[in-house]
C-alpha cells in the first residue's frame, strides 16, 4: 500500500514537471515569435526608403541566448537584403531548427537605428501578443486561463519577491542587447487552481484504491474468519464439556443405584428397591430431556421445528410453568410474583413451544442467581399486543455478553465452574420460537443487578 502511494506520488510529480516544462516551452516559443515579428515589422518599414550597397554583405549579431540557442541576423546583397534568424541545435526531438527569411531593402545606418530602438518595449506591445500566447499554449495542450506582461529588469526584480504556488509563472528574455543594456522580459502566468487532473492519473488512483481495498478486505476477512473459527472452537469445546457433565452425573447416579439394588441387604427390601428405582427413573428422564434439547437444537438449525398453532391463552400457560418451579423455589427460599393486568392474553400459537419459552426464561432466572431467587412476571395485554416482562435479581450480564446471548451453545462465562446446568441452547430456541409467533424479544441487564426479558406477541 505504501509502495503504491509512493509510485502515485512520483507519477504526479512527473506530471507536474512535464506540465511546467510545457508552460516554459510555450513562453520560449512566444518570445521567439515576438522577436521575429518585431524584426519583420522593422524590415518592412525601411525597405521602401533605403537601399544598401548591392555587393556589400552585412552580418549583425544579436546576442540572445535562451536555453543554449544563439540567434543571428544576416543581411546580404546590395539592393535585396535577406534577413535570417536561426536557432541553434534542438534540445529535444520535438524541437526543430527554425529558419525564417524575409525580403527587404535596408540602409546600414538604419540597421544601427533598428538595433538601438529606444521604444522597443512600446513597439513590441503593438504585436498580437495575446493570440500568439494562446496559440503556443494550445500547441502544448494547455487550456487553462493565463495572463502575460512585458517587463523591464527593474519591474522583474520586484515581481520575483512575490511567489504564488497556485500559479505557474515563467519569465523569458526577449532582446538582450538594447539601448543602455535594458533587456525586455516576457512574463507568462498560467493559473493552476483550475487545472484538471488527467484521466490516466484518476484511473491509476482508482485502480490503486480498488486494489488496496481488495487487499484490506481480504486481510479483514481472513482475520475475522480466524477469530470466528477460534470462537466456534471454544463454543464447541464448552458444549462438549457441558454435555459431558450433564450426562456424567445422571449416568453415575444410575450406576450407583443399580449397584445398590444388587446389594444383598437391598434386594430383599421392596421399599428400598422402589426408592432406587425412582432415582433411576428420574435420572433417565433427565437424560432424555437433555437429548431432546440437543435434537431440538439440530432441528432449530435446519428450520424444521413443527408448530401446531391455535388460539391459546398465555395466562394459564404461565401459571403452569410457575407451578412447575414451586419445589425448586421453596428449596432455594425464592418466590415468583405474578402481576396480571386487565385484558385477555389470547394469541395464535403453539402451546407446547410457548410453554418451553416461559420455562427456559424462568429456569435461567433461577439458575443464574447467587441468592434467593425473586422473579416478577407482569402481563399487559392491550393495543393489539401482549407484553410479558420477566424481572429477576440474578447475576446479570455485561454488554459484551448480551451481544451473544441468543447464539447457539453460548453460555455466560463462569470460568471452569459447572454448577449451572445446560448446553447454552435455551435462549436461541426462545428467540426463534418468539419470532415464529410474530413476536419480539429484548433484554436489559447489568452485572449484579439482575436482568429483564421483555416478550411481545400479537393478540388475536
CSV table of C-alpha atoms in Angstrom, one decimal:
chain,number,residue,atom,x,y,z
A,1,UNK,CA,0.0,0.0,0.0
A,2,UNK,CA,2.8,2.4,0.9
A,3,UNK,CA,4.6,1.4,-2.3
A,4,UNK,CA,1.5,2.2,-4.3
A,5,UNK,CA,1.3,5.6,-2.6
A,6,UNK,CA,5.0,6.3,-3.4
A,7,UNK,CA,4.5,5.5,-7.1
A,8,UNK,CA,1.4,7.6,-7.4
A,9,UNK,CA,3.3,10.5,-5.8
A,10,UNK,CA,6.2,10.0,-8.2
A,11,UNK,CA,3.8,9.9,-11.2
A,12,UNK,CA,2.1,13.1,-10.0
A,13,UNK,CA,5.4,14.8,-9.6
A,14,UNK,CA,6.5,13.7,-13.1
A,15,UNK,CA,3.2,15.0,-14.4
A,16,UNK,CA,3.7,18.4,-12.7
A,17,UNK,CA,7.3,18.6,-14.1
A,18,UNK,CA,6.1,17.9,-17.6
A,19,UNK,CA,3.3,20.4,-17.2
A,20,UNK,CA,5.8,23.1,-16.1
A,21,UNK,CA,8.1,22.2,-18.9
A,22,UNK,CA,5.3,22.7,-21.5
A,23,UNK,CA,4.4,26.1,-20.0
A,24,UNK,CA,8.1,27.1,-20.3
A,25,UNK,CA,8.3,25.9,-23.9
A,26,UNK,CA,5.2,27.9,-24.7
A,27,UNK,CA,6.8,31.0,-23.2
A,28,UNK,CA,10.0,30.5,-25.1
A,29,UNK,CA,8.2,30.0,-28.4
A,30,UNK,CA,6.1,33.0,-27.8
A,31,UNK,CA,9.3,35.1,-27.1
A,32,UNK,CA,10.8,33.8,-30.4
A,33,UNK,CA,7.7,34.8,-32.4
A,34,UNK,CA,7.6,38.2,-30.8
A,35,UNK,CA,11.2,38.8,-31.7
A,36,UNK,CA,10.7,37.6,-35.3
A,37,UNK,CA,7.5,39.7,-35.5
A,38,UNK,CA,9.4,42.8,-34.4
A,39,UNK,CA,12.3,42.2,-36.9
A,40,UNK,CA,9.8,41.6,-39.7
A,41,UNK,CA,8.0,44.9,-38.9
A,42,UNK,CA,11.2,46.9,-38.8
A,43,UNK,CA,12.5,45.5,-42.1
A,44,UNK,CA,9.2,46.2,-43.9
A,45,UNK,CA,9.2,49.7,-42.5
A,46,UNK,CA,12.6,50.6,-44.1
A,47,UNK,CA,12.6,48.6,-47.3
A,48,UNK,CA,11.0,51.3,-49.5
A,49,UNK,CA,13.1,54.3,-48.3
A,50,UNK,CA,16.6,52.9,-48.1
A,51,UNK,CA,19.0,51.0,-50.4
A,52,UNK,CA,22.2,49.3,-49.4
A,53,UNK,CA,25.4,48.7,-51.4
A,54,UNK,CA,24.5,45.8,-53.8
A,55,UNK,CA,27.7,44.0,-53.3
A,56,UNK,CA,28.1,44.5,-49.6
A,57,UNK,CA,27.3,41.9,-47.0
A,58,UNK,CA,26.4,43.0,-43.5
A,59,UNK,CA,26.3,40.5,-40.7
A,60,UNK,CA,24.6,41.7,-37.5
A,61,UNK,CA,25.0,39.5,-34.4
A,62,UNK,CA,22.1,39.8,-32.0
A,63,UNK,CA,23.4,38.0,-28.9
A,64,UNK,CA,20.3,36.5,-27.4
A,65,UNK,CA,20.9,33.1,-25.8
A,66,UNK,CA,17.9,31.3,-24.3
A,67,UNK,CA,18.3,27.7,-23.3
A,68,UNK,CA,21.5,27.3,-25.3
A,69,UNK,CA,20.2,28.8,-28.6
A,70,UNK,CA,22.1,31.5,-30.5
A,71,UNK,CA,20.2,33.9,-32.8
A,72,UNK,CA,21.9,35.8,-35.7
A,73,UNK,CA,20.6,38.3,-38.1
A,74,UNK,CA,22.3,38.1,-41.6
A,75,UNK,CA,21.6,40.8,-44.2
A,76,UNK,CA,23.2,40.2,-47.7
A,77,UNK,CA,23.0,41.6,-51.2
A,78,UNK,CA,23.2,45.2,-52.3
A,79,UNK,CA,19.6,46.0,-53.1
A,80,UNK,CA,17.9,42.9,-51.8
A,81,UNK,CA,18.5,42.1,-48.2
A,82,UNK,CA,17.8,38.6,-46.7
A,83,UNK,CA,17.2,38.6,-43.0
A,84,UNK,CA,17.7,35.2,-41.5
A,85,UNK,CA,17.2,34.3,-37.8
A,86,UNK,CA,18.3,30.8,-36.8
A,87,UNK,CA,18.2,28.9,-33.6
A,88,UNK,CA,20.9,26.5,-32.5
A,89,UNK,CA,20.6,22.7,-32.3
A,90,UNK,CA,17.3,21.4,-30.9
A,91,UNK,CA,17.2,20.5,-27.2
A,92,UNK,CA,14.9,17.6,-27.8
A,93,UNK,CA,13.2,15.6,-30.7
A,94,UNK,CA,10.1,17.8,-30.7
A,95,UNK,CA,12.2,21.0,-31.4
A,96,UNK,CA,13.4,21.7,-35.0
A,97,UNK,CA,15.7,24.4,-36.3
A,98,UNK,CA,13.7,27.5,-37.0
A,99,UNK,CA,14.7,29.4,-40.1
A,100,UNK,CA,12.7,32.4,-41.4
A,101,UNK,CA,13.6,34.6,-44.3
A,102,UNK,CA,12.3,38.0,-45.2
A,103,UNK,CA,13.0,40.0,-48.3
A,104,UNK,CA,13.8,43.6,-47.5
A,105,UNK,CA,15.8,46.7,-48.5
A,106,UNK,CA,17.6,48.4,-45.7
A,107,UNK,CA,20.4,51.0,-45.2
A,108,UNK,CA,23.3,50.3,-43.0
A,109,UNK,CA,22.6,53.4,-41.0
A,110,UNK,CA,19.0,52.3,-40.4
A,111,UNK,CA,20.3,48.9,-39.2
A,112,UNK,CA,22.0,50.6,-36.3
A,113,UNK,CA,18.8,52.5,-35.6
A,114,UNK,CA,16.9,49.3,-35.6
A,115,UNK,CA,19.2,47.7,-33.1
A,116,UNK,CA,19.1,50.6,-30.7
A,117,UNK,CA,15.4,51.4,-30.7
A,118,UNK,CA,14.6,53.2,-27.5
A,119,UNK,CA,10.9,52.4,-27.9
A,120,UNK,CA,11.4,48.7,-28.3
A,121,UNK,CA,9.0,47.7,-25.4
A,122,UNK,CA,6.3,50.0,-26.7
A,123,UNK,CA,6.6,48.7,-30.2
A,124,UNK,CA,6.5,45.1,-29.2
A,125,UNK,CA,3.3,45.7,-27.3
A,126,UNK,CA,1.6,46.5,-30.6
A,127,UNK,CA,2.2,43.0,-31.8
A,128,UNK,CA,-0.7,40.4,-31.4
A,129,UNK,CA,0.8,39.0,-28.2
A,130,UNK,CA,-2.4,37.5,-26.9
A,131,UNK,CA,-3.1,35.5,-30.0
A,132,UNK,CA,0.5,34.3,-30.1
A,133,UNK,CA,0.4,33.2,-26.4
A,134,UNK,CA,-2.9,31.4,-26.9
A,135,UNK,CA,-1.6,29.6,-30.0
A,136,UNK,CA,1.6,28.5,-28.3
A,137,UNK,CA,-0.3,27.3,-25.2
A,138,UNK,CA,-2.7,25.4,-27.4
A,139,UNK,CA,0.2,23.7,-29.2
A,140,UNK,CA,1.3,22.4,-25.7
A,141,UNK,CA,-2.2,21.3,-24.9
A,142,UNK,CA,-2.6,23.8,-22.1
A,143,UNK,CA,-6.2,25.0,-21.8
A,144,UNK,CA,-6.1,26.9,-18.5
A,145,UNK,CA,-6.5,30.6,-18.1
A,146,UNK,CA,-3.4,32.8,-18.4
A,147,UNK,CA,-2.0,36.3,-18.3
A,148,UNK,CA,1.2,37.9,-19.6
A,149,UNK,CA,3.3,41.0,-19.1
A,150,UNK,CA,6.2,42.7,-20.8
A,151,UNK,CA,8.6,43.8,-18.1
A,152,UNK,CA,11.9,45.7,-17.7
A,153,UNK,CA,14.7,44.4,-15.4
A,154,UNK,CA,13.6,46.6,-12.5
A,155,UNK,CA,10.0,45.5,-12.7
A,156,UNK,CA,11.1,41.9,-12.9
A,157,UNK,CA,13.1,42.2,-9.7
A,158,UNK,CA,10.0,43.5,-7.9
A,159,UNK,CA,8.0,40.6,-9.3
A,160,UNK,CA,10.5,37.9,-8.1
A,161,UNK,CA,9.9,39.0,-4.5
A,162,UNK,CA,6.4,37.5,-4.6
A,163,UNK,CA,5.6,33.9,-5.1
A,164,UNK,CA,2.2,32.3,-5.8
A,165,UNK,CA,2.0,28.5,-5.5
A,166,UNK,CA,-1.4,28.4,-7.2
A,167,UNK,CA,0.1,29.9,-10.4
A,168,UNK,CA,2.7,28.7,-12.8
A,169,UNK,CA,4.9,31.7,-13.7
A,170,UNK,CA,7.6,31.7,-16.4
A,171,UNK,CA,9.9,34.6,-17.3
A,172,UNK,CA,11.9,34.6,-20.5
A,173,UNK,CA,14.1,37.4,-22.1
A,174,UNK,CA,13.4,39.0,-25.4
A,175,UNK,CA,16.1,41.2,-27.0
A,176,UNK,CA,19.0,41.3,-24.5
A,177,UNK,CA,21.2,43.9,-26.2
A,178,UNK,CA,19.1,47.1,-26.5
A,179,UNK,CA,19.8,50.7,-25.6
A,180,UNK,CA,21.5,51.2,-22.3
A,181,UNK,CA,21.6,47.5,-21.8
A,182,UNK,CA,17.9,47.5,-20.7
A,183,UNK,CA,16.6,44.0,-21.5
A,184,UNK,CA,12.9,43.2,-22.0
A,185,UNK,CA,11.3,40.2,-20.4
A,186,UNK,CA,8.1,38.3,-21.1
A,187,UNK,CA,6.3,37.0,-18.0
A,188,UNK,CA,3.7,34.3,-18.7
A,189,UNK,CA,1.4,33.2,-15.9
A,190,UNK,CA,-0.8,30.2,-16.1
A,191,UNK,CA,-3.5,29.6,-13.4
A,192,UNK,CA,-3.2,26.1,-11.9
A,193,UNK,CA,-6.0,26.2,-9.3
A,194,UNK,CA,-8.5,25.1,-12.0
A,195,UNK,CA,-6.1,22.6,-13.6
A,196,UNK,CA,-7.8,19.3,-14.2
A,197,UNK,CA,-6.4,16.0,-13.1
A,198,UNK,CA,-5.6,13.9,-16.2
A,199,UNK,CA,-7.8,10.9,-16.8
A,200,UNK,CA,-4.9,8.4,-16.7
A,201,UNK,CA,-4.0,9.7,-13.2
A,202,UNK,CA,-7.6,9.3,-12.0
A,203,UNK,CA,-7.7,5.8,-13.4
A,204,UNK,CA,-4.4,4.9,-11.7
A,205,UNK,CA,-5.7,6.2,-8.4
A,206,UNK,CA,-9.0,4.3,-8.9
A,207,UNK,CA,-7.2,1.0,-9.6
A,208,UNK,CA,-4.8,1.6,-6.7
A,209,UNK,CA,-7.7,2.3,-4.3
A,210,UNK,CA,-9.6,-0.7,-5.7
A,211,UNK,CA,-6.6,-3.0,-5.3
A,212,UNK,CA,-5.8,-1.7,-1.8
A,213,UNK,CA,-9.5,-2.1,-0.8
A,214,UNK,CA,-9.5,-5.7,-2.0
A,215,UNK,CA,-6.3,-6.3,0.0
A,216,UNK,CA,-7.7,-4.8,3.1
A,217,UNK,CA,-11.0,-6.7,2.7
A,218,UNK,CA,-9.1,-10.0,2.2
A,219,UNK,CA,-7.0,-9.3,5.2
A,220,UNK,CA,-10.0,-8.4,7.3
A,221,UNK,CA,-11.9,-11.5,6.0
A,222,UNK,CA,-9.1,-13.8,6.9
A,223,UNK,CA,-8.6,-12.3,10.4
A,224,UNK,CA,-12.3,-12.3,11.2
A,225,UNK,CA,-12.6,-15.8,9.9
A,226,UNK,CA,-9.8,-16.9,12.2
A,227,UNK,CA,-11.4,-15.2,15.1
A,228,UNK,CA,-14.7,-16.7,14.3
A,229,UNK,CA,-13.2,-20.2,14.0
A,230,UNK,CA,-11.5,-19.7,17.3
A,231,UNK,CA,-14.8,-18.7,18.9
A,232,UNK,CA,-16.6,-21.6,17.3
A,233,UNK,CA,-13.9,-24.0,18.5
A,234,UNK,CA,-14.2,-22.6,22.1
A,235,UNK,CA,-18.0,-22.8,21.9
A,236,UNK,CA,-17.8,-26.4,20.7
A,237,UNK,CA,-15.3,-27.2,23.4
A,238,UNK,CA,-17.6,-25.7,26.1
A,239,UNK,CA,-20.6,-27.5,24.7
A,240,UNK,CA,-18.8,-30.9,24.8
A,241,UNK,CA,-17.6,-30.1,28.4
A,242,UNK,CA,-21.1,-29.1,29.5
A,243,UNK,CA,-22.7,-32.1,27.8
A,244,UNK,CA,-20.2,-34.4,29.4
A,245,UNK,CA,-21.1,-33.0,32.8
A,246,UNK,CA,-24.8,-33.1,32.1
A,247,UNK,CA,-24.7,-36.8,31.2
A,248,UNK,CA,-22.0,-37.9,33.6
A,249,UNK,CA,-24.0,-37.0,36.7
A,250,UNK,CA,-27.2,-39.0,35.9
A,251,UNK,CA,-25.1,-41.9,34.5
A,252,UNK,CA,-23.1,-42.0,37.7
A,253,UNK,CA,-26.3,-41.8,39.8
A,254,UNK,CA,-28.0,-44.6,37.8
A,255,UNK,CA,-24.9,-46.8,38.1
A,256,UNK,CA,-24.8,-46.2,41.8
A,257,UNK,CA,-28.5,-47.0,42.2
A,258,UNK,CA,-28.1,-50.2,40.2
A,259,UNK,CA,-25.2,-51.3,42.4
A,260,UNK,CA,-27.3,-50.6,45.5
A,261,UNK,CA,-30.2,-52.6,44.2
A,262,UNK,CA,-27.9,-55.6,43.6
A,263,UNK,CA,-26.7,-55.4,47.2
A,264,UNK,CA,-28.0,-58.4,49.3
A,265,UNK,CA,-29.4,-56.1,52.0
A,266,UNK,CA,-31.5,-54.1,49.5
A,267,UNK,CA,-32.6,-56.8,47.1
A,268,UNK,CA,-35.0,-58.2,49.6
A,269,UNK,CA,-36.3,-54.8,50.7
A,270,UNK,CA,-39.1,-53.7,48.3
A,271,UNK,CA,-39.3,-50.2,49.8
A,272,UNK,CA,-35.6,-49.5,49.2
A,273,UNK,CA,-35.8,-51.0,45.7
A,274,UNK,CA,-38.7,-48.7,44.9
A,275,UNK,CA,-36.6,-45.8,46.1
A,276,UNK,CA,-33.7,-46.6,44.0
A,277,UNK,CA,-36.0,-47.3,41.0
A,278,UNK,CA,-37.5,-43.8,41.3
A,279,UNK,CA,-33.9,-42.4,41.3
A,280,UNK,CA,-33.1,-44.3,38.1
A,281,UNK,CA,-36.4,-43.3,36.5
A,282,UNK,CA,-35.8,-39.6,37.4
A,283,UNK,CA,-32.2,-39.6,36.1
A,284,UNK,CA,-33.2,-41.4,33.0
A,285,UNK,CA,-35.9,-38.7,32.4
A,286,UNK,CA,-33.3,-36.1,32.9
A,287,UNK,CA,-31.0,-37.6,30.3
A,288,UNK,CA,-34.0,-37.9,27.9
A,289,UNK,CA,-34.7,-34.3,28.3
A,290,UNK,CA,-31.1,-33.3,27.6
A,291,UNK,CA,-31.1,-35.5,24.4
A,292,UNK,CA,-34.3,-33.8,23.3
A,293,UNK,CA,-32.7,-30.4,23.7
A,294,UNK,CA,-29.8,-31.4,21.6
A,295,UNK,CA,-32.1,-32.8,18.9
A,296,UNK,CA,-34.2,-29.7,19.2
A,297,UNK,CA,-31.1,-27.5,18.5
A,298,UNK,CA,-30.4,-29.6,15.4
A,299,UNK,CA,-34.0,-29.1,14.2
A,300,UNK,CA,-33.7,-25.4,15.0
A,301,UNK,CA,-30.6,-25.0,12.9
A,302,UNK,CA,-32.3,-26.7,9.9
A,303,UNK,CA,-35.5,-24.8,10.5
A,304,UNK,CA,-37.5,-28.0,10.9
A,305,UNK,CA,-39.4,-27.2,14.1
A,306,UNK,CA,-43.0,-28.0,13.7
A,307,UNK,CA,-45.7,-25.6,15.1
A,308,UNK,CA,-49.3,-26.6,15.7
A,309,UNK,CA,-50.8,-23.1,16.1
A,310,UNK,CA,-54.2,-22.3,17.5
A,311,UNK,CA,-55.8,-19.7,19.7
A,312,UNK,CA,-54.2,-20.1,23.2
A,313,UNK,CA,-54.4,-18.1,26.4
A,314,UNK,CA,-50.9,-17.2,27.7
A,315,UNK,CA,-52.1,-16.8,31.3
A,316,UNK,CA,-52.8,-20.5,32.1
A,317,UNK,CA,-49.5,-21.5,30.3
A,318,UNK,CA,-47.5,-19.1,32.5
A,319,UNK,CA,-49.3,-20.3,35.7
A,320,UNK,CA,-48.4,-24.0,34.8
A,321,UNK,CA,-44.8,-23.1,34.3
A,322,UNK,CA,-44.6,-21.1,37.6
A,323,UNK,CA,-46.2,-24.1,39.4
A,324,UNK,CA,-43.6,-26.5,38.0
A,325,UNK,CA,-40.9,-24.4,39.8
A,326,UNK,CA,-42.7,-24.4,43.1
A,327,UNK,CA,-40.5,-27.1,44.8
A,328,UNK,CA,-37.2,-25.6,43.5
A,329,UNK,CA,-38.1,-22.1,44.6
A,330,UNK,CA,-39.1,-23.4,48.1
A,331,UNK,CA,-35.8,-25.3,48.3
A,332,UNK,CA,-33.9,-22.1,47.5
A,333,UNK,CA,-36.3,-19.9,49.5
A,334,UNK,CA,-37.2,-18.0,46.4
A,335,UNK,CA,-40.5,-16.7,45.0
A,336,UNK,CA,-42.4,-15.6,41.9
A,337,UNK,CA,-44.6,-12.6,41.8
A,338,UNK,CA,-47.2,-12.7,39.1
A,339,UNK,CA,-48.9,-9.5,38.0
A,340,UNK,CA,-51.8,-9.9,35.6
A,341,UNK,CA,-53.1,-6.6,34.2
A,342,UNK,CA,-56.6,-6.3,32.8
A,343,UNK,CA,-57.0,-7.8,29.3
A,344,UNK,CA,-57.2,-11.1,27.5
A,345,UNK,CA,-53.8,-12.5,26.5
A,346,UNK,CA,-55.0,-14.7,23.7
A,347,UNK,CA,-52.6,-15.3,20.8
A,348,UNK,CA,-52.3,-17.7,17.8
A,349,UNK,CA,-49.5,-20.0,18.9
A,350,UNK,CA,-48.2,-23.5,19.7
A,351,UNK,CA,-48.9,-24.2,23.4
A,352,UNK,CA,-46.0,-26.6,23.8
A,353,UNK,CA,-43.4,-24.3,22.4
A,354,UNK,CA,-44.7,-21.3,24.3
A,355,UNK,CA,-44.6,-23.4,27.5
A,356,UNK,CA,-40.9,-24.2,26.7
A,357,UNK,CA,-40.2,-20.5,26.1
A,358,UNK,CA,-41.5,-19.4,29.5
A,359,UNK,CA,-39.9,-22.4,31.2
A,360,UNK,CA,-36.4,-21.5,29.7
A,361,UNK,CA,-36.6,-17.9,30.9
A,362,UNK,CA,-37.7,-18.7,34.4
A,363,UNK,CA,-35.2,-21.6,34.6
A,364,UNK,CA,-32.3,-19.2,33.7
A,365,UNK,CA,-33.6,-16.7,36.3
A,366,UNK,CA,-33.4,-19.5,39.0
A,367,UNK,CA,-30.1,-21.0,37.9
A,368,UNK,CA,-28.1,-17.7,37.4
A,369,UNK,CA,-28.8,-16.3,40.9
A,370,UNK,CA,-26.4,-16.4,43.8
A,371,UNK,CA,-29.1,-15.6,46.4
A,372,UNK,CA,-32.8,-16.4,47.0
A,373,UNK,CA,-34.4,-16.1,43.5
A,374,UNK,CA,-37.0,-13.4,43.2
A,375,UNK,CA,-38.8,-13.3,39.8
A,376,UNK,CA,-41.5,-10.7,38.9
A,377,UNK,CA,-43.7,-11.5,35.9
A,378,UNK,CA,-46.0,-8.8,34.5
A,379,UNK,CA,-48.5,-9.5,31.7
A,380,UNK,CA,-50.1,-6.5,29.9
A,381,UNK,CA,-52.5,-7.2,27.1
A,382,UNK,CA,-53.5,-4.1,25.2
A,383,UNK,CA,-53.0,-2.1,22.0
A,384,UNK,CA,-53.2,-5.3,19.9
A,385,UNK,CA,-50.1,-6.7,21.7
A,386,UNK,CA,-49.4,-8.8,24.7
A,387,UNK,CA,-46.3,-7.7,26.6
A,388,UNK,CA,-44.8,-10.1,29.1
A,389,UNK,CA,-41.9,-8.9,31.4
A,390,UNK,CA,-39.7,-11.2,33.4
A,391,UNK,CA,-37.6,-9.3,36.0
A,392,UNK,CA,-35.1,-11.2,38.2
A,393,UNK,CA,-32.4,-10.5,40.8
A,394,UNK,CA,-29.8,-12.7,39.2
A,395,UNK,CA,-26.1,-12.1,38.4
A,396,UNK,CA,-26.9,-10.0,35.4
A,397,UNK,CA,-24.9,-9.7,32.2
A,398,UNK,CA,-22.4,-7.3,30.6
A,399,UNK,CA,-22.9,-5.6,27.3
A,400,UNK,CA,-20.5,-8.0,25.6
A,401,UNK,CA,-22.4,-11.0,26.9
A,402,UNK,CA,-25.7,-9.5,25.8
A,403,UNK,CA,-24.4,-9.4,22.2
A,404,UNK,CA,-24.0,-13.2,22.1
A,405,UNK,CA,-26.9,-14.1,24.4
A,406,UNK,CA,-29.1,-15.6,21.7
A,407,UNK,CA,-26.3,-17.5,19.9
A,408,UNK,CA,-26.5,-21.3,20.0
A,409,UNK,CA,-24.3,-23.0,22.6
A,410,UNK,CA,-23.4,-19.7,24.2
A,411,UNK,CA,-23.4,-19.5,28.0
A,412,UNK,CA,-22.5,-16.7,30.3
A,413,UNK,CA,-18.8,-17.2,31.2
A,414,UNK,CA,-18.3,-18.5,34.7
A,415,UNK,CA,-14.8,-19.9,34.2
A,416,UNK,CA,-14.4,-23.6,34.7
A,417,UNK,CA,-17.4,-23.9,37.1
A,418,UNK,CA,-20.2,-26.2,36.0
A,419,UNK,CA,-22.6,-25.5,38.8
A,420,UNK,CA,-25.1,-24.2,36.3
A,421,UNK,CA,-26.6,-27.0,34.1
A,422,UNK,CA,-27.4,-26.7,30.5
A,423,UNK,CA,-25.9,-26.6,26.9
A,424,UNK,CA,-26.5,-23.0,26.1
A,425,UNK,CA,-29.3,-23.9,23.7
A,426,UNK,CA,-32.3,-22.4,25.6
A,427,UNK,CA,-32.3,-18.7,24.6
A,428,UNK,CA,-31.5,-19.3,21.0
A,429,UNK,CA,-34.6,-21.6,20.9
A,430,UNK,CA,-36.6,-18.9,22.8
A,431,UNK,CA,-35.8,-16.2,20.3
A,432,UNK,CA,-36.6,-18.5,17.3
A,433,UNK,CA,-40.0,-19.5,18.8
A,434,UNK,CA,-41.0,-16.0,19.7
A,435,UNK,CA,-40.1,-14.7,16.2
A,436,UNK,CA,-42.0,-17.6,14.6
A,437,UNK,CA,-45.1,-16.4,16.5
A,438,UNK,CA,-44.7,-12.9,15.1
A,439,UNK,CA,-43.3,-11.6,18.3
A,440,UNK,CA,-40.2,-9.8,19.6
A,441,UNK,CA,-37.8,-10.3,22.5
A,442,UNK,CA,-35.5,-7.8,24.1
A,443,UNK,CA,-33.1,-8.0,27.1
A,444,UNK,CA,-31.8,-5.4,29.5
A,445,UNK,CA,-29.2,-6.4,32.1
A,446,UNK,CA,-26.3,-5.1,34.2
A,447,UNK,CA,-23.8,-7.2,36.1
A,448,UNK,CA,-25.0,-7.9,39.7
A,449,UNK,CA,-28.3,-6.0,39.1
A,450,UNK,CA,-30.4,-8.7,37.5
A,451,UNK,CA,-32.0,-9.0,34.1
A,452,UNK,CA,-35.2,-8.0,32.3
A,453,UNK,CA,-36.6,-10.1,29.5
A,454,UNK,CA,-39.5,-8.5,27.5
A,455,UNK,CA,-41.6,-10.6,25.2
A,456,UNK,CA,-44.2,-9.1,22.8
A,457,UNK,CA,-46.8,-11.2,21.0
A,458,UNK,CA,-49.6,-10.0,18.6
A,459,UNK,CA,-53.0,-10.6,20.0
A,460,UNK,CA,-55.7,-12.4,18.1
